């Protein structure tokens, strides 16, 4: 995700999360920490043609992101302490529900968590969002608690979920068969 993606992201955000949509400032703040050698965030978008059809983001605490080695480092992060990551958001336009795009976005976030050397990934999920809960459970997330009234202003509870090994290979049972060996979803590209 880059700054020019914020407007289309906000359109999808308001459509899918009308009561608790993120603001422009929240996305700008997250993206400010998503580049460079001290990056602690990873945000990606999925596009079909010129249309944004999904996005996702993750924040990490622990070792700095080494990315693809393009930073000039040797790809080995210093220190031995493993960090934790938190899935901040995953959104897919309604017309792409059931296509596997949510799985692809989550897979990209788990790759980032692994690159950040995170041993655990956490997230909050609306207690009434059964579709998202099923996705996370297919990837091995387990419910570890409830945050009462977490989503405001609707006062909706959140399930707190944890995945203990984001580097473990995942093969969600309901994932789609890729129609495009490069992207996994014909006509949709994921950009970080």
JSON list of C-alpha atoms in Angstrom, two decimals:
[
{"chain": "A", "resi": 1, "resn": "UNK", "atom": "CA", "xyz": [0.00, 0.00, 0.00]},
{"chain": "A", "resi": 2, "resn": "UNK", "atom": "CA", "xyz": [1.25, 3.45, -0.89]},
{"chain": "A", "resi": 3, "resn": "UNK", "atom": "CA", "xyz": [-0.10, 6.94, -0.22]},
{"chain": "A", "resi": 4, "resn": "UNK", "atom": "CA", "xyz": [-2.03, 6.98, -3.51]},
{"chain": "A", "resi": 5, "resn": "UNK", "atom": "CA", "xyz": [-3.97, 3.90, -2.38]},
{"chain": "A", "resi": 6, "resn": "UNK", "atom": "CA", "xyz": [-5.44, 5.66, 0.65]},
{"chain": "A", "resi": 7, "resn": "UNK", "atom": "CA", "xyz": [-8.48, 7.18, -1.12]},
{"chain": "A", "resi": 8, "resn": "UNK", "atom": "CA", "xyz": [-9.68, 3.90, -2.69]},
{"chain": "A", "resi": 9, "resn": "UNK", "atom": "CA", "xyz": [-8.92, 2.10, 0.59]},
{"chain": "A", "resi": 10, "resn": "UNK", "atom": "CA", "xyz": [-11.07, 4.63, 2.46]},
{"chain": "A", "resi": 11, "resn": "UNK", "atom": "CA", "xyz": [-13.96, 4.03, 0.04]},
{"chain": "A", "resi": 12, "resn": "UNK", "atom": "CA", "xyz": [-13.87, 0.28, 0.73]},
{"chain": "A", "resi": 13, "resn": "UNK", "atom": "CA", "xyz": [-13.30, 0.91, 4.46]},
{"chain": "A", "resi": 14, "resn": "UNK", "atom": "CA", "xyz": [-16.44, 3.07, 4.73]},
{"chain": "A", "resi": 15, "resn": "UNK", "atom": "CA", "xyz": [-18.51, 0.60, 2.73]},
{"chain": "A", "resi": 16, "resn": "UNK", "atom": "CA", "xyz": [-17.50, -2.45, 4.79]},
{"chain": "A", "resi": 17, "resn": "UNK", "atom": "CA", "xyz": [-17.08, -0.87, 8.23]},
{"chain": "A", "resi": 18, "resn": "UNK", "atom": "CA", "xyz": [-19.48, 2.11, 8.34]},
{"chain": "A", "resi": 19, "resn": "UNK", "atom": "CA", "xyz": [-19.55, 2.40, 12.13]},
{"chain": "A", "resi": 20, "resn": "UNK", "atom": "CA", "xyz": [-15.87, 1.95, 12.90]},
{"chain": "A", "resi": 21, "resn": "UNK", "atom": "CA", "xyz": [-14.02, 2.80, 9.68]},
{"chain": "A", "resi": 22, "resn": "UNK", "atom": "CA", "xyz": [-10.43, 3.95, 9.98]},
{"chain": "A", "resi": 23, "resn": "UNK", "atom": "CA", "xyz": [-9.68, 7.57, 9.20]},
{"chain": "A", "resi": 24, "resn": "UNK", "atom": "CA", "xyz": [-7.32, 8.93, 6.55]},
{"chain": "A", "resi": 25, "resn": "UNK", "atom": "CA", "xyz": [-4.92, 9.92, 9.33]},
{"chain": "A", "resi": 26, "resn": "UNK", "atom": "CA", "xyz": [-4.82, 6.39, 10.72]},
{"chain": "A", "resi": 27, "resn": "UNK", "atom": "CA", "xyz": [-3.75, 4.98, 7.35]},
{"chain": "A", "resi": 28, "resn": "UNK", "atom": "CA", "xyz": [-1.17, 7.74, 6.86]},
{"chain": "A", "resi": 29, "resn": "UNK", "atom": "CA", "xyz": [0.25, 6.99, 10.30]},
{"chain": "A", "resi": 30, "resn": "UNK", "atom": "CA", "xyz": [0.52, 3.28, 9.56]},
{"chain": "A", "resi": 31, "resn": "UNK", "atom": "CA", "xyz": [2.19, 3.86, 6.19]},
{"chain": "A", "resi": 32, "resn": "UNK", "atom": "CA", "xyz": [4.73, 6.19, 7.84]},
{"chain": "A", "resi": 33, "resn": "UNK", "atom": "CA", "xyz": [6.11, 3.08, 9.59]},
{"chain": "A", "resi": 34, "resn": "UNK", "atom": "CA", "xyz": [5.97, 0.75, 6.58]},
{"chain": "A", "resi": 35, "resn": "UNK", "atom": "CA", "xyz": [9.15, 1.68, 4.70]},
{"chain": "A", "resi": 36, "resn": "UNK", "atom": "CA", "xyz": [12.86, 1.71, 5.34]},
{"chain": "A", "resi": 37, "resn": "UNK", "atom": "CA", "xyz": [15.22, -0.32, 7.51]},
{"chain": "A", "resi": 38, "resn": "UNK", "atom": "CA", "xyz": [13.27, 0.39, 10.71]},
{"chain": "A", "resi": 39, "resn": "UNK", "atom": "CA", "xyz": [9.86, -0.55, 9.25]},
{"chain": "A", "resi": 40, "resn": "UNK", "atom": "CA", "xyz": [7.42, -2.14, 11.68]},
{"chain": "A", "resi": 41, "resn": "UNK", "atom": "CA", "xyz": [4.38, -2.34, 9.40]},
{"chain": "A", "resi": 42, "resn": "UNK", "atom": "CA", "xyz": [3.40, -4.20, 6.24]},
{"chain": "A", "resi": 43, "resn": "UNK", "atom": "CA", "xyz": [0.39, -3.05, 4.23]},
{"chain": "A", "resi": 44, "resn": "UNK", "atom": "CA", "xyz": [-0.68, -4.55, 0.91]},
{"chain": "A", "resi": 45, "resn": "UNK", "atom": "CA", "xyz": [-3.45, -3.93, -1.60]},
{"chain": "A", "resi": 46, "resn": "UNK", "atom": "CA", "xyz": [-5.10, -6.21, -4.13]},
{"chain": "A", "resi": 47, "resn": "UNK", "atom": "CA", "xyz": [-6.21, -4.74, -7.42]},
{"chain": "A", "resi": 48, "resn": "UNK", "atom": "CA", "xyz": [-8.27, -6.02, -10.31]},
{"chain": "A", "resi": 49, "resn": "UNK", "atom": "CA", "xyz": [-7.40, -3.88, -13.27]},
{"chain": "A", "resi": 50, "resn": "UNK", "atom": "CA", "xyz": [-7.47, -0.32, -11.95]},
{"chain": "A", "resi": 51, "resn": "UNK", "atom": "CA", "xyz": [-9.85, -1.16, -9.08]},
{"chain": "A", "resi": 52, "resn": "UNK", "atom": "CA", "xyz": [-8.78, -1.82, -5.51]},
{"chain": "A", "resi": 53, "resn": "UNK", "atom": "CA", "xyz": [-10.58, -4.97, -4.31]},
{"chain": "A", "resi": 54, "resn": "UNK", "atom": "CA", "xyz": [-8.84, -5.66, -1.01]},
{"chain": "A", "resi": 55, "resn": "UNK", "atom": "CA", "xyz": [-6.19, -4.59, 1.46]},
{"chain": "A", "resi": 56, "resn": "UNK", "atom": "CA", "xyz": [-4.53, -5.81, 4.61]},
{"chain": "A", "resi": 57, "resn": "UNK", "atom": "CA", "xyz": [-2.06, -4.61, 7.20]},
{"chain": "A", "resi": 58, "resn": "UNK", "atom": "CA", "xyz": [0.12, -5.90, 10.01]},
{"chain": "A", "resi": 59, "resn": "UNK", "atom": "CA", "xyz": [2.27, -4.30, 12.68]},
{"chain": "A", "resi": 60, "resn": "UNK", "atom": "CA", "xyz": [5.24, -5.99, 14.34]},
{"chain": "A", "resi": 61, "resn": "UNK", "atom": "CA", "xyz": [7.12, -5.51, 17.58]},
{"chain": "A", "resi": 62, "resn": "UNK", "atom": "CA", "xyz": [10.58, -7.01, 17.72]},
{"chain": "A", "resi": 63, "resn": "UNK", "atom": "CA", "xyz": [13.28, -7.40, 15.09]},
{"chain": "A", "resi": 64, "resn": "UNK", "atom": "CA", "xyz": [13.24, -4.92, 12.16]},
{"chain": "A", "resi": 65, "resn": "UNK", "atom": "CA", "xyz": [11.87, -6.08, 8.82]},
{"chain": "A", "resi": 66, "resn": "UNK", "atom": "CA", "xyz": [14.55, -7.35, 6.42]},
{"chain": "A", "resi": 67, "resn": "UNK", "atom": "CA", "xyz": [12.20, -7.59, 3.44]},
{"chain": "A", "resi": 68, "resn": "UNK", "atom": "CA", "xyz": [13.70, -9.17, 0.33]},
{"chain": "A", "resi": 69, "resn": "UNK", "atom": "CA", "xyz": [17.29, -8.30, 1.15]},
{"chain": "A", "resi": 70, "resn": "UNK", "atom": "CA", "xyz": [17.20, -5.14, -0.98]},
{"chain": "A", "resi": 71, "resn": "UNK", "atom": "CA", "xyz": [18.19, -3.00, 2.00]},
{"chain": "A", "resi": 72, "resn": "UNK", "atom": "CA", "xyz": [21.79, -4.01, 1.53]},
{"chain": "A", "resi": 73, "resn": "UNK", "atom": "CA", "xyz": [21.90, -6.22, 4.60]},
{"chain": "A", "resi": 74, "resn": "UNK", "atom": "CA", "xyz": [22.77, -9.88, 4.64]},
{"chain": "A", "resi": 75, "resn": "UNK", "atom": "CA", "xyz": [19.15, -10.86, 5.30]},
{"chain": "A", "resi": 76, "resn": "UNK", "atom": "CA", "xyz": [19.98, -11.97, 8.83]},
{"chain": "A", "resi": 77, "resn": "UNK", "atom": "CA", "xyz": [18.41, -9.98, 11.61]},
{"chain": "A", "resi": 78, "resn": "UNK", "atom": "CA", "xyz": [20.33, -9.30, 14.76]},
{"chain": "A", "resi": 79, "resn": "UNK", "atom": "CA", "xyz": [19.25, -10.38, 18.19]},
{"chain": "A", "resi": 80, "resn": "UNK", "atom": "CA", "xyz": [17.66, -13.60, 19.24]},
{"chain": "A", "resi": 81, "resn": "UNK", "atom": "CA", "xyz": [14.38, -12.38, 20.71]},
{"chain": "A", "resi": 82, "resn": "UNK", "atom": "CA", "xyz": [11.36, -13.19, 18.58]},
{"chain": "A", "resi": 83, "resn": "UNK", "atom": "CA", "xyz": [8.73, -10.50, 18.26]},
{"chain": "A", "resi": 84, "resn": "UNK", "atom": "CA", "xyz": [4.99, -10.50, 17.97]},
{"chain": "A", "resi": 85, "resn": "UNK", "atom": "CA", "xyz": [2.75, -9.20, 15.20]},
{"chain": "A", "resi": 86, "resn": "UNK", "atom": "CA", "xyz": [-0.78, -7.89, 15.16]},
{"chain": "A", "resi": 87, "resn": "UNK", "atom": "CA", "xyz": [-3.08, -8.06, 12.15]},
{"chain": "A", "resi": 88, "resn": "UNK", "atom": "CA", "xyz": [-4.49, -4.55, 11.98]},
{"chain": "A", "resi": 89, "resn": "UNK", "atom": "CA", "xyz": [-6.95, -4.96, 9.12]},
{"chain": "A", "resi": 90, "resn": "UNK", "atom": "CA", "xyz": [-8.07, -7.24, 6.31]},
{"chain": "A", "resi": 91, "resn": "UNK", "atom": "CA", "xyz": [-10.80, -6.14, 3.92]},
{"chain": "A", "resi": 92, "resn": "UNK", "atom": "CA", "xyz": [-12.14, -7.59, 0.68]},
{"chain": "A", "resi": 93, "resn": "UNK", "atom": "CA", "xyz": [-14.88, -5.98, -1.42]},
{"chain": "A", "resi": 94, "resn": "UNK", "atom": "CA", "xyz": [-18.16, -7.86, -1.23]},
{"chain": "A", "resi": 95, "resn": "UNK", "atom": "CA", "xyz": [-18.01, -8.90, -4.88]},
{"chain": "A", "resi": 96, "resn": "UNK", "atom": "CA", "xyz": [-14.75, -10.75, -4.10]},
{"chain": "A", "resi": 97, "resn": "UNK", "atom": "CA", "xyz": [-16.01, -12.62, -1.02]},
{"chain": "A", "resi": 98, "resn": "UNK", "atom": "CA", "xyz": [-15.57, -16.35, -1.46]},
{"chain": "A", "resi": 99, "resn": "UNK", "atom": "CA", "xyz": [-12.84, -16.02, -4.11]},
{"chain": "A", "resi": 100, "resn": "UNK", "atom": "CA", "xyz": [-9.87, -16.81, -1.84]},
{"chain": "A", "resi": 101, "resn": "UNK", "atom": "CA", "xyz": [-8.63, -13.22, -1.82]},
{"chain": "A", "resi": 102, "resn": "UNK", "atom": "CA", "xyz": [-8.91, -12.94, 1.98]},
{"chain": "A", "resi": 103, "resn": "UNK", "atom": "CA", "xyz": [-6.74, -16.07, 2.29]},
{"chain": "A", "resi": 104, "resn": "UNK", "atom": "CA", "xyz": [-4.16, -14.60, -0.07]},
{"chain": "A", "resi": 105, "resn": "UNK", "atom": "CA", "xyz": [-4.03, -11.33, 1.88]},
{"chain": "A", "resi": 106, "resn": "UNK", "atom": "CA", "xyz": [-3.68, -13.18, 5.19]},
{"chain": "A", "resi": 107, "resn": "UNK", "atom": "CA", "xyz": [-0.96, -15.37, 3.68]},
{"chain": "A", "resi": 108, "resn": "UNK", "atom": "CA", "xyz": [0.96, -12.23, 2.69]},
{"chain": "A", "resi": 109, "resn": "UNK", "atom": "CA", "xyz": [0.64, -10.86, 6.24]},
{"chain": "A", "resi": 110, "resn": "UNK", "atom": "CA", "xyz": [1.92, -14.12, 7.70]},
{"chain": "A", "resi": 111, "resn": "UNK", "atom": "CA", "xyz": [4.89, -13.99, 5.33]},
{"chain": "A", "resi": 112, "resn": "UNK", "atom": "CA", "xyz": [5.60, -10.49, 6.61]},
{"chain": "A", "resi": 113, "resn": "UNK", "atom": "CA", "xyz": [5.30, -11.67, 10.23]},
{"chain": "A", "resi": 114, "resn": "UNK", "atom": "CA", "xyz": [7.85, -14.38, 9.45]},
{"chain": "A", "resi": 115, "resn": "UNK", "atom": "CA", "xyz": [10.17, -11.82, 7.83]},
{"chain": "A", "resi": 116, "resn": "UNK", "atom": "CA", "xyz": [9.77, -9.66, 10.93]},
{"chain": "A", "resi": 117, "resn": "UNK", "atom": "CA", "xyz": [10.84, -12.78, 12.90]},
{"chain": "A", "resi": 118, "resn": "UNK", "atom": "CA", "xyz": [7.61, -12.87, 14.89]},
{"chain": "A", "resi": 119, "resn": "UNK", "atom": "CA", "xyz": [6.86, -16.00, 16.87]},
{"chain": "A", "resi": 120, "resn": "UNK", "atom": "CA", "xyz": [3.18, -15.14, 17.37]},
{"chain": "A", "resi": 121, "resn": "UNK", "atom": "CA", "xyz": [0.51, -13.21, 15.51]},
{"chain": "A", "resi": 122, "resn": "UNK", "atom": "CA", "xyz": [-2.50, -11.70, 17.25]},
{"chain": "A", "resi": 123, "resn": "UNK", "atom": "CA", "xyz": [-5.69, -10.11, 15.97]},
{"chain": "A", "resi": 124, "resn": "UNK", "atom": "CA", "xyz": [-9.07, -8.88, 17.08]},
{"chain": "A", "resi": 125, "resn": "UNK", "atom": "CA", "xyz": [-12.18, -9.99, 15.22]},
{"chain": "A", "resi": 126, "resn": "UNK", "atom": "CA", "xyz": [-15.73, -8.74, 15.66]},
{"chain": "A", "resi": 127, "resn": "UNK", "atom": "CA", "xyz": [-17.68, -11.39, 17.53]},
{"chain": "A", "resi": 128, "resn": "UNK", "atom": "CA", "xyz": [-20.44, -11.10, 14.90]},
{"chain": "A", "resi": 129, "resn": "UNK", "atom": "CA", "xyz": [-18.06, -11.56, 11.92]},
{"chain": "A", "resi": 130, "resn": "UNK", "atom": "CA", "xyz": [-18.33, -15.32, 11.51]},
{"chain": "A", "resi": 131, "resn": "UNK", "atom": "CA", "xyz": [-16.90, -15.23, 7.97]},
{"chain": "A", "resi": 132, "resn": "UNK", "atom": "CA", "xyz": [-13.63, -13.71, 9.23]},
{"chain": "A", "resi": 133, "resn": "UNK", "atom": "CA", "xyz": [-13.50, -16.06, 12.22]},
{"chain": "A", "resi": 134, "resn": "UNK", "atom": "CA", "xyz": [-13.68, -19.07, 9.88]},
{"chain": "A", "resi": 135, "resn": "UNK", "atom": "CA", "xyz": [-10.85, -17.68, 7.76]},
{"chain": "A", "resi": 136, "resn": "UNK", "atom": "CA", "xyz": [-8.60, -17.17, 10.78]},
{"chain": "A", "resi": 137, "resn": "UNK", "atom": "CA", "xyz": [-9.42, -20.61, 12.21]},
{"chain": "A", "resi": 138, "resn": "UNK", "atom": "CA", "xyz": [-8.51, -22.26, 8.88]},
{"chain": "A", "resi": 139, "resn": "UNK", "atom": "CA", "xyz": [-5.07, -20.66, 9.25]},
{"chain": "A", "resi": 140, "resn": "UNK", "atom": "CA", "xyz": [-4.68, -22.01, 12.78]},
{"chain": "A", "resi": 141, "resn": "UNK", "atom": "CA", "xyz": [-5.66, -18.97, 14.86]},
{"chain": "A", "resi": 142, "resn": "UNK", "atom": "CA", "xyz": [-7.21, -19.83, 18.21]},
{"chain": "A", "resi": 143, "resn": "UNK", "atom": "CA", "xyz": [-9.47, -17.67, 20.35]},
{"chain": "A", "resi": 144, "resn": "UNK", "atom": "CA", "xyz": [-7.71, -16.69, 23.57]},
{"chain": "A", "resi": 145, "resn": "UNK", "atom": "CA", "xyz": [-10.05, -14.05, 24.95]},
{"chain": "A", "resi": 146, "resn": "UNK", "atom": "CA", "xyz": [-12.81, -11.49, 24.47]},
{"chain": "A", "resi": 147, "resn": "UNK", "atom": "CA", "xyz": [-12.55, -7.69, 24.59]},
{"chain": "A", "resi": 148, "resn": "UNK", "atom": "CA", "xyz": [-15.91, -6.34, 25.70]},
{"chain": "A", "resi": 149, "resn": "UNK", "atom": "CA", "xyz": [-17.17, -3.33, 23.73]},
{"chain": "A", "resi": 150, "resn": "UNK", "atom": "CA", "xyz": [-13.95, -3.17, 21.68]},
{"chain": "A", "resi": 151, "resn": "UNK", "atom": "CA", "xyz": [-15.60, -1.92, 18.47]},
{"chain": "A", "resi": 152, "resn": "UNK", "atom": "CA", "xyz": [-17.12, 1.51, 18.94]},
{"chain": "A", "resi": 153, "resn": "UNK", "atom": "CA", "xyz": [-19.50, 3.21, 18.58]},
{"chain": "A", "resi": 154, "resn": "UNK", "atom": "CA", "xyz": [-21.48, -0.03, 18.16]},
{"chain": "A", "resi": 155, "resn": "UNK", "atom": "CA", "xyz": [-20.17, -1.47, 21.46]},
{"chain": "A", "resi": 156, "resn": "UNK", "atom": "CA", "xyz": [-19.46, -4.82, 19.75]},
{"chain": "A", "resi": 157, "resn": "UNK", "atom": "CA", "xyz": [-17.21, -7.34, 21.49]},
{"chain": "A", "resi": 158, "resn": "UNK", "atom": "CA", "xyz": [-14.02, -8.61, 19.85]},
{"chain": "A", "resi": 159, "resn": "UNK", "atom": "CA", "xyz": [-12.53, -12.08, 19.93]},
{"chain": "A", "resi": 160, "resn": "UNK", "atom": "CA", "xyz": [-8.80, -11.99, 20.58]},
{"chain": "A", "resi": 161, "resn": "UNK", "atom": "CA", "xyz": [-7.12, -14.64, 18.45]},
{"chain": "A", "resi": 162, "resn": "UNK", "atom": "CA", "xyz": [-3.54, -15.94, 18.32]},
{"chain": "A", "resi": 163, "resn": "UNK", "atom": "CA", "xyz": [-1.43, -17.93, 15.89]},
{"chain": "A", "resi": 164, "resn": "UNK", "atom": "CA", "xyz": [1.65, -19.39, 17.53]},
{"chain": "A", "resi": 165, "resn": "UNK", "atom": "CA", "xyz": [3.78, -20.10, 14.45]},
{"chain": "A", "resi": 166, "resn": "UNK", "atom": "CA", "xyz": [3.24, -17.83, 11.43]},
{"chain": "A", "resi": 167, "resn": "UNK", "atom": "CA", "xyz": [6.11, -19.57, 9.58]},
{"chain": "A", "resi": 168, "resn": "UNK", "atom": "CA", "xyz": [4.37, -22.96, 9.64]},
{"chain": "A", "resi": 169, "resn": "UNK", "atom": "CA", "xyz": [3.03, -23.95, 6.23]},
{"chain": "A", "resi": 170, "resn": "UNK", "atom": "CA", "xyz": [-0.68, -23.33, 5.96]},
{"chain": "A", "resi": 171, "resn": "UNK", "atom": "CA", "xyz": [-3.06, -25.10, 3.64]},
{"chain": "A", "resi": 172, "resn": "UNK", "atom": "CA", "xyz": [-6.54, -23.77, 4.46]},
{"chain": "A", "resi": 173, "resn": "UNK", "atom": "CA", "xyz": [-9.07, -26.47, 3.69]},
{"chain": "A", "resi": 174, "resn": "UNK", "atom": "CA", "xyz": [-11.46, -24.08, 1.96]},
{"chain": "A", "resi": 175, "resn": "UNK", "atom": "CA", "xyz": [-8.88, -22.18, -0.08]},
{"chain": "A", "resi": 176, "resn": "UNK", "atom": "CA", "xyz": [-9.53, -21.94, -3.78]},
{"chain": "A", "resi": 177, "resn": "UNK", "atom": "CA", "xyz": [-7.50, -23.69, -6.45]},
{"chain": "A", "resi": 178, "resn": "UNK", "atom": "CA", "xyz": [-5.36, -21.04, -8.13]},
{"chain": "A", "resi": 179, "resn": "UNK", "atom": "CA", "xyz": [-6.40, -20.18, -11.67]},
{"chain": "A", "resi": 180, "resn": "UNK", "atom": "CA", "xyz": [-3.23, -18.18, -12.20]},
{"chain": "A", "resi": 181, "resn": "UNK", "atom": "CA", "xyz": [0.02, -19.74, -10.99]},
{"chain": "A", "resi": 182, "resn": "UNK", "atom": "CA", "xyz": [1.63, -16.32, -10.47]},
{"chain": "A", "resi": 183, "resn": "UNK", "atom": "CA", "xyz": [-1.11, -14.51, -8.57]},
{"chain": "A", "resi": 184, "resn": "UNK", "atom": "CA", "xyz": [-3.40, -17.33, -7.44]},
{"chain": "A", "resi": 185, "resn": "UNK", "atom": "CA", "xyz": [-6.48, -15.36, -8.47]},
{"chain": "A", "resi": 186, "resn": "UNK", "atom": "CA", "xyz": [-7.03, -14.56, -12.09]},
{"chain": "A", "resi": 187, "resn": "UNK", "atom": "CA", "xyz": [-7.12, -10.83, -12.75]},
{"chain": "A", "resi": 188, "resn": "UNK", "atom": "CA", "xyz": [-6.17, -9.84, -9.21]},
{"chain": "A", "resi": 189, "resn": "UNK", "atom": "CA", "xyz": [-2.73, -8.65, -8.21]},
{"chain": "A", "resi": 190, "resn": "UNK", "atom": "CA", "xyz": [-1.45, -8.07, -4.69]},
{"chain": "A", "resi": 191, "resn": "UNK", "atom": "CA", "xyz": [0.92, -5.15, -4.19]},
{"chain": "A", "resi": 192, "resn": "UNK", "atom": "CA", "xyz": [2.91, -4.31, -1.07]}
]
